Coordinates of C-alpha atoms and ligand atoms in Angstrom, one line a residue:
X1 CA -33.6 11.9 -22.2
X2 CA -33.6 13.6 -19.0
X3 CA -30.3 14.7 -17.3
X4 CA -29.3 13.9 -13.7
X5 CA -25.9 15.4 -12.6
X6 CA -24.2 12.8 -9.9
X7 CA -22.2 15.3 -6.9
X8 CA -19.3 13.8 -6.4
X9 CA -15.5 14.1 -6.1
X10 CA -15.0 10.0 -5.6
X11 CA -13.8 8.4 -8.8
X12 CA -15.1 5.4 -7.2
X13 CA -18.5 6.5 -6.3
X14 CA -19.1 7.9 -9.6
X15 CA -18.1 4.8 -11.4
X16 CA -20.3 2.5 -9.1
X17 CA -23.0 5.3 -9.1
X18 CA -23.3 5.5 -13.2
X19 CA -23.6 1.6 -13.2
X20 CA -26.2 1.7 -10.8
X21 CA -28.2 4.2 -12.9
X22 CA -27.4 2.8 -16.8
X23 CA -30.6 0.7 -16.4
X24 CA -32.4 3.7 -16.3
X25 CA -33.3 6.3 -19.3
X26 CA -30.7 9.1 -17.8
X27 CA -28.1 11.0 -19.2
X28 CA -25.9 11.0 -16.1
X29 CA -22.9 14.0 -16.0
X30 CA -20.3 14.9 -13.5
X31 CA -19.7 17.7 -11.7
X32 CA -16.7 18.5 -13.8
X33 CA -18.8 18.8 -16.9
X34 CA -19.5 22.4 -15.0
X35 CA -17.0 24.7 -15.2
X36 CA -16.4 26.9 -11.8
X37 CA -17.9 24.5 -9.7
X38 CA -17.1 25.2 -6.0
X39 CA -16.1 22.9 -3.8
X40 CA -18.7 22.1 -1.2
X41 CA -18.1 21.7 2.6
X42 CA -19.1 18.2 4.8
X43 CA -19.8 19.6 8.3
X44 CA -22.9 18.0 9.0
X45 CA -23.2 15.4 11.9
X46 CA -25.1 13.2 10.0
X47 CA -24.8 11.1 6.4
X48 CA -28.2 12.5 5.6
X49 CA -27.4 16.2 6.4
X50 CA -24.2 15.8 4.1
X51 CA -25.9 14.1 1.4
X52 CA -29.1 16.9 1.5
X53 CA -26.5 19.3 1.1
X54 CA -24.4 18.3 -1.6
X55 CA -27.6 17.4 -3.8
X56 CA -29.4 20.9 -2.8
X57 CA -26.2 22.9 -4.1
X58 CA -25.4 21.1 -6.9
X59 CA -29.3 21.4 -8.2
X60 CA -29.3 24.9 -7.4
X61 CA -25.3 25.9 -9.2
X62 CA -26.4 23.3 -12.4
X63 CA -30.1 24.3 -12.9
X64 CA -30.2 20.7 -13.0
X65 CA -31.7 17.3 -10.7
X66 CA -29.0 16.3 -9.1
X67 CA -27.8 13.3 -6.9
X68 CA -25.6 13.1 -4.0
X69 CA -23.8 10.1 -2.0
X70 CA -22.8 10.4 1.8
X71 CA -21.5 7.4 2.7
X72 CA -19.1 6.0 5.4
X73 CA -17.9 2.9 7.7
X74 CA -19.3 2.7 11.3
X75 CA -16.9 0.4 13.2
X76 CA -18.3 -0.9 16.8
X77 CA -15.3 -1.3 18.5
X78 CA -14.4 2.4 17.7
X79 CA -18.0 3.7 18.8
X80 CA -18.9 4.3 15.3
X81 CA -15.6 5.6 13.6
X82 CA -14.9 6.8 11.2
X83 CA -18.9 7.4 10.5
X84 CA -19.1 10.6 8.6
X85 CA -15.3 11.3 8.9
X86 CA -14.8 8.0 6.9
X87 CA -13.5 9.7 3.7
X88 CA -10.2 11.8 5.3
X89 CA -9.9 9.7 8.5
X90 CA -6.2 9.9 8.3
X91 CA -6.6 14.0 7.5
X92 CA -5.9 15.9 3.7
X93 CA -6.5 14.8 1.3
X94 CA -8.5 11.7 0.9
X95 CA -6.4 8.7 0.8
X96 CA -7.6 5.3 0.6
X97 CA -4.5 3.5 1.7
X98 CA -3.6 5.6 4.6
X99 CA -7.1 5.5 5.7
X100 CA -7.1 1.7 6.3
X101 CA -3.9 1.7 7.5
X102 CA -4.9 4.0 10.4
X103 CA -8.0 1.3 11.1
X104 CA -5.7 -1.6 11.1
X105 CA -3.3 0.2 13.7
X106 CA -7.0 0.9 15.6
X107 CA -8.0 -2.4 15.5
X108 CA -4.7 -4.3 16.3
X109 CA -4.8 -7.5 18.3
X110 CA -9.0 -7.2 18.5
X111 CA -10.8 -10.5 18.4
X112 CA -12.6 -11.3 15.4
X113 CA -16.2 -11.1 17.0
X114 CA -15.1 -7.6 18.0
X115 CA -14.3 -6.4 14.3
X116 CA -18.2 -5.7 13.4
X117 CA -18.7 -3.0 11.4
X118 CA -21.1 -2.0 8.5
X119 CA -20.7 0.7 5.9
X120 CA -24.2 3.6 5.2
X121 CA -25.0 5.2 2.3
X122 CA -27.8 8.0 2.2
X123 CA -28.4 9.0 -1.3
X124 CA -30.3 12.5 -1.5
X125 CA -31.8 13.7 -4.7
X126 CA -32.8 17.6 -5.1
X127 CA -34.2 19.3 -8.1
X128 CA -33.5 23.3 -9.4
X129 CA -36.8 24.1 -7.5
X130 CA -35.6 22.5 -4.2
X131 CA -37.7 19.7 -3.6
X132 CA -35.4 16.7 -1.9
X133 CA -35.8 13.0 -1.0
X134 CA -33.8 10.6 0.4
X135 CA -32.8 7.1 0.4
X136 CA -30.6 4.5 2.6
X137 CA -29.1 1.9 2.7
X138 CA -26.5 -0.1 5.1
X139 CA -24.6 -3.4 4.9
X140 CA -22.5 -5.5 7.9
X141 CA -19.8 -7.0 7.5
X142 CA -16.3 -7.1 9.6
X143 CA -13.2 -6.0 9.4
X144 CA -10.4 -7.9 8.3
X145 CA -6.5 -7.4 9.9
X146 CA -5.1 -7.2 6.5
X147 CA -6.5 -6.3 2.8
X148 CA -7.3 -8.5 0.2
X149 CA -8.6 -7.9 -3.2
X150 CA -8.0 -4.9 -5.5
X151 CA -11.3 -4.3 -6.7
X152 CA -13.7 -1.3 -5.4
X153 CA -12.2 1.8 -3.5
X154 CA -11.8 3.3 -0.1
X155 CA -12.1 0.4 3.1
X156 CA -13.6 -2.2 0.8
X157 CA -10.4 -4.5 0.8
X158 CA -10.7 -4.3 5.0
X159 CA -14.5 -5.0 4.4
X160 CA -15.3 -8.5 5.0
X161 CA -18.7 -9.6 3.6
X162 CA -19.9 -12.8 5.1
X163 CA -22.6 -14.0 2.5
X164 CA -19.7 -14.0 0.1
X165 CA -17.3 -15.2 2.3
X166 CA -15.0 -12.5 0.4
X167 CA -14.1 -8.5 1.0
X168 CA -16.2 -6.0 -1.5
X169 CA -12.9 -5.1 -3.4
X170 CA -12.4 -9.1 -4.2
X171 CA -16.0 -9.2 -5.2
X172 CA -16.7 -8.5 -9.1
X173 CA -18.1 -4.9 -9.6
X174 CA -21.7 -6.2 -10.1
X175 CA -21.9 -8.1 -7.4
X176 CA -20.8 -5.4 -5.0
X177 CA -23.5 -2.7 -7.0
X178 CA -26.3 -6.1 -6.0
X179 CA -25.5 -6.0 -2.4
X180 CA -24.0 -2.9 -1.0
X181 CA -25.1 -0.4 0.6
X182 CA -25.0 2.1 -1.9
X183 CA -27.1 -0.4 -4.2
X184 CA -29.4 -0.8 -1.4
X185 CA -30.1 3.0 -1.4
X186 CA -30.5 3.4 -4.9
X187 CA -32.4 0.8 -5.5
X188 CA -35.1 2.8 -3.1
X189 CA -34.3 6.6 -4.4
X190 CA -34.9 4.5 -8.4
X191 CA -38.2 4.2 -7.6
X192 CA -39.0 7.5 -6.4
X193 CA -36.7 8.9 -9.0
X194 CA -38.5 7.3 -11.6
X195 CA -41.6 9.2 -10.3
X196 CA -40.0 12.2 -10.0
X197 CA -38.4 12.9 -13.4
X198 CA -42.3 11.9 -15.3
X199 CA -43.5 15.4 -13.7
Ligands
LIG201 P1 -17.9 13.1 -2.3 O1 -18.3 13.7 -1.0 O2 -17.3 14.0 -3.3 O3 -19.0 12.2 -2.9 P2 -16.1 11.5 -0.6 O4 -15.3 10.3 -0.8 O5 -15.6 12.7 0.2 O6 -16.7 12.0 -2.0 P3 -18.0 10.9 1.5 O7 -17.8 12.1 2.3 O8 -19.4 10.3 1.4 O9 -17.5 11.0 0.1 O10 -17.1 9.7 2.2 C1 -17.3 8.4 1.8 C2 -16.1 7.6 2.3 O11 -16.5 6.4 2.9 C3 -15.2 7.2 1.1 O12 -14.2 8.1 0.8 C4 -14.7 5.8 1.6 O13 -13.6 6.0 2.4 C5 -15.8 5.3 2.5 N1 -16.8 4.5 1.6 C6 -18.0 4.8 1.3 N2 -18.6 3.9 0.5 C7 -17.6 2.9 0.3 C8 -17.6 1.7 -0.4 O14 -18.6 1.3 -1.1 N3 -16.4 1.0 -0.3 C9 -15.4 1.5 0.4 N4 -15.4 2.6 1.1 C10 -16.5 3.3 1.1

């Protein structure tokens, strides 16, 4: 069995991450499994810059393939915000709740047709030896002007899916890892992973 080390500090990434890969013949470890570890900086502009970076470093402290998640929500009538800032949009340290607060006080007395917004994923894999790929995936929704559901993690009780007619956290864990964005990019790295771990 071959291992891939997943690089990240989201308990709720790594849970919907290691779902998404059971299906395949992985031992699939933490960062934590690694003692010393450093914490890795997100200054990129881009999901794809982030996510290149936080695969190449974690391959090259493990020795081992590893796999990385950037991910965010792009919200129109903000221009895109909070994109790559997504994950500390109300500043340190990373909290969920005060997060969607802030984009419900944004988004206060905006029309529904105005509340588009869709969440990214780029997943980036990089071996030891440096070789990396990428994947994405995206997935639109809008945004609700309160939360509902306590499944999921970070904006997905804001995050109205239409096809469902429900948000992602009221939506049962495998349907979300079916349809979201993160499944969506996944679903294309698999394929090249696959491929990549017969060498
Ligand atoms: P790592 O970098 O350690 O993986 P992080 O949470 O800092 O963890 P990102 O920089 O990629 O990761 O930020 C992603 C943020 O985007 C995340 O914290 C959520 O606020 C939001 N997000 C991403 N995917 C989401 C999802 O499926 N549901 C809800 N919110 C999501």
């Amino acid at each position: 069995m071959r291992r891939i080390v997943v690089a990240t500090t989201n308990p709720g990434k790594l849970r919907e991450l290691s779902m998404l890969l059971a299906p395949l013949d992985l031992e699939v470890t933490g960062t934590d499994a690694y003692p010393g570890f450093p914490e890795i900086e997100e200054e990129g502009r881009t999901f794809e810059e982030n996510a290149v970076k936080k695969a190449r470093l974690t391959a090259a402290f493990t020795g081992e393939t590893a796999l990385a998640d950037d991910s965010g929500l792009e919200v129109d009538y903000l221009g895109g915000a909070p994109g790559v800032y997504s994950a500390r949009f109300a500043g340190e340290p990373r909290d969920d709740l005060a997060n969607n607060a802030k984009l419900l006080e944004l988004l206060k007395g905006v029309p529904w047709e105005k509340r588009t917004a869709r969440f990214r994923c780029v997943i980036a894999v990089a071996t030891p030896a440096g070789k990396v790929l990428t994947a994405e995936g995206a997935c639109a929704g809008y945004i609700l002007d309160q939360p509902r559901g306590t499944g999921g993690f970070g904006y997905d009780p804001l995050f109205y899916y239409p096809e469902y007619g429900k948000t992602f956290a009221e939506l049962p864990p495998e349907v979300k890892n079916r349809v979201s964005h993160r499944a969506q990019a996944l679903t294309k790295m698999k394929e090249i992973l696959a491929n990549l771990l017969k060498k």
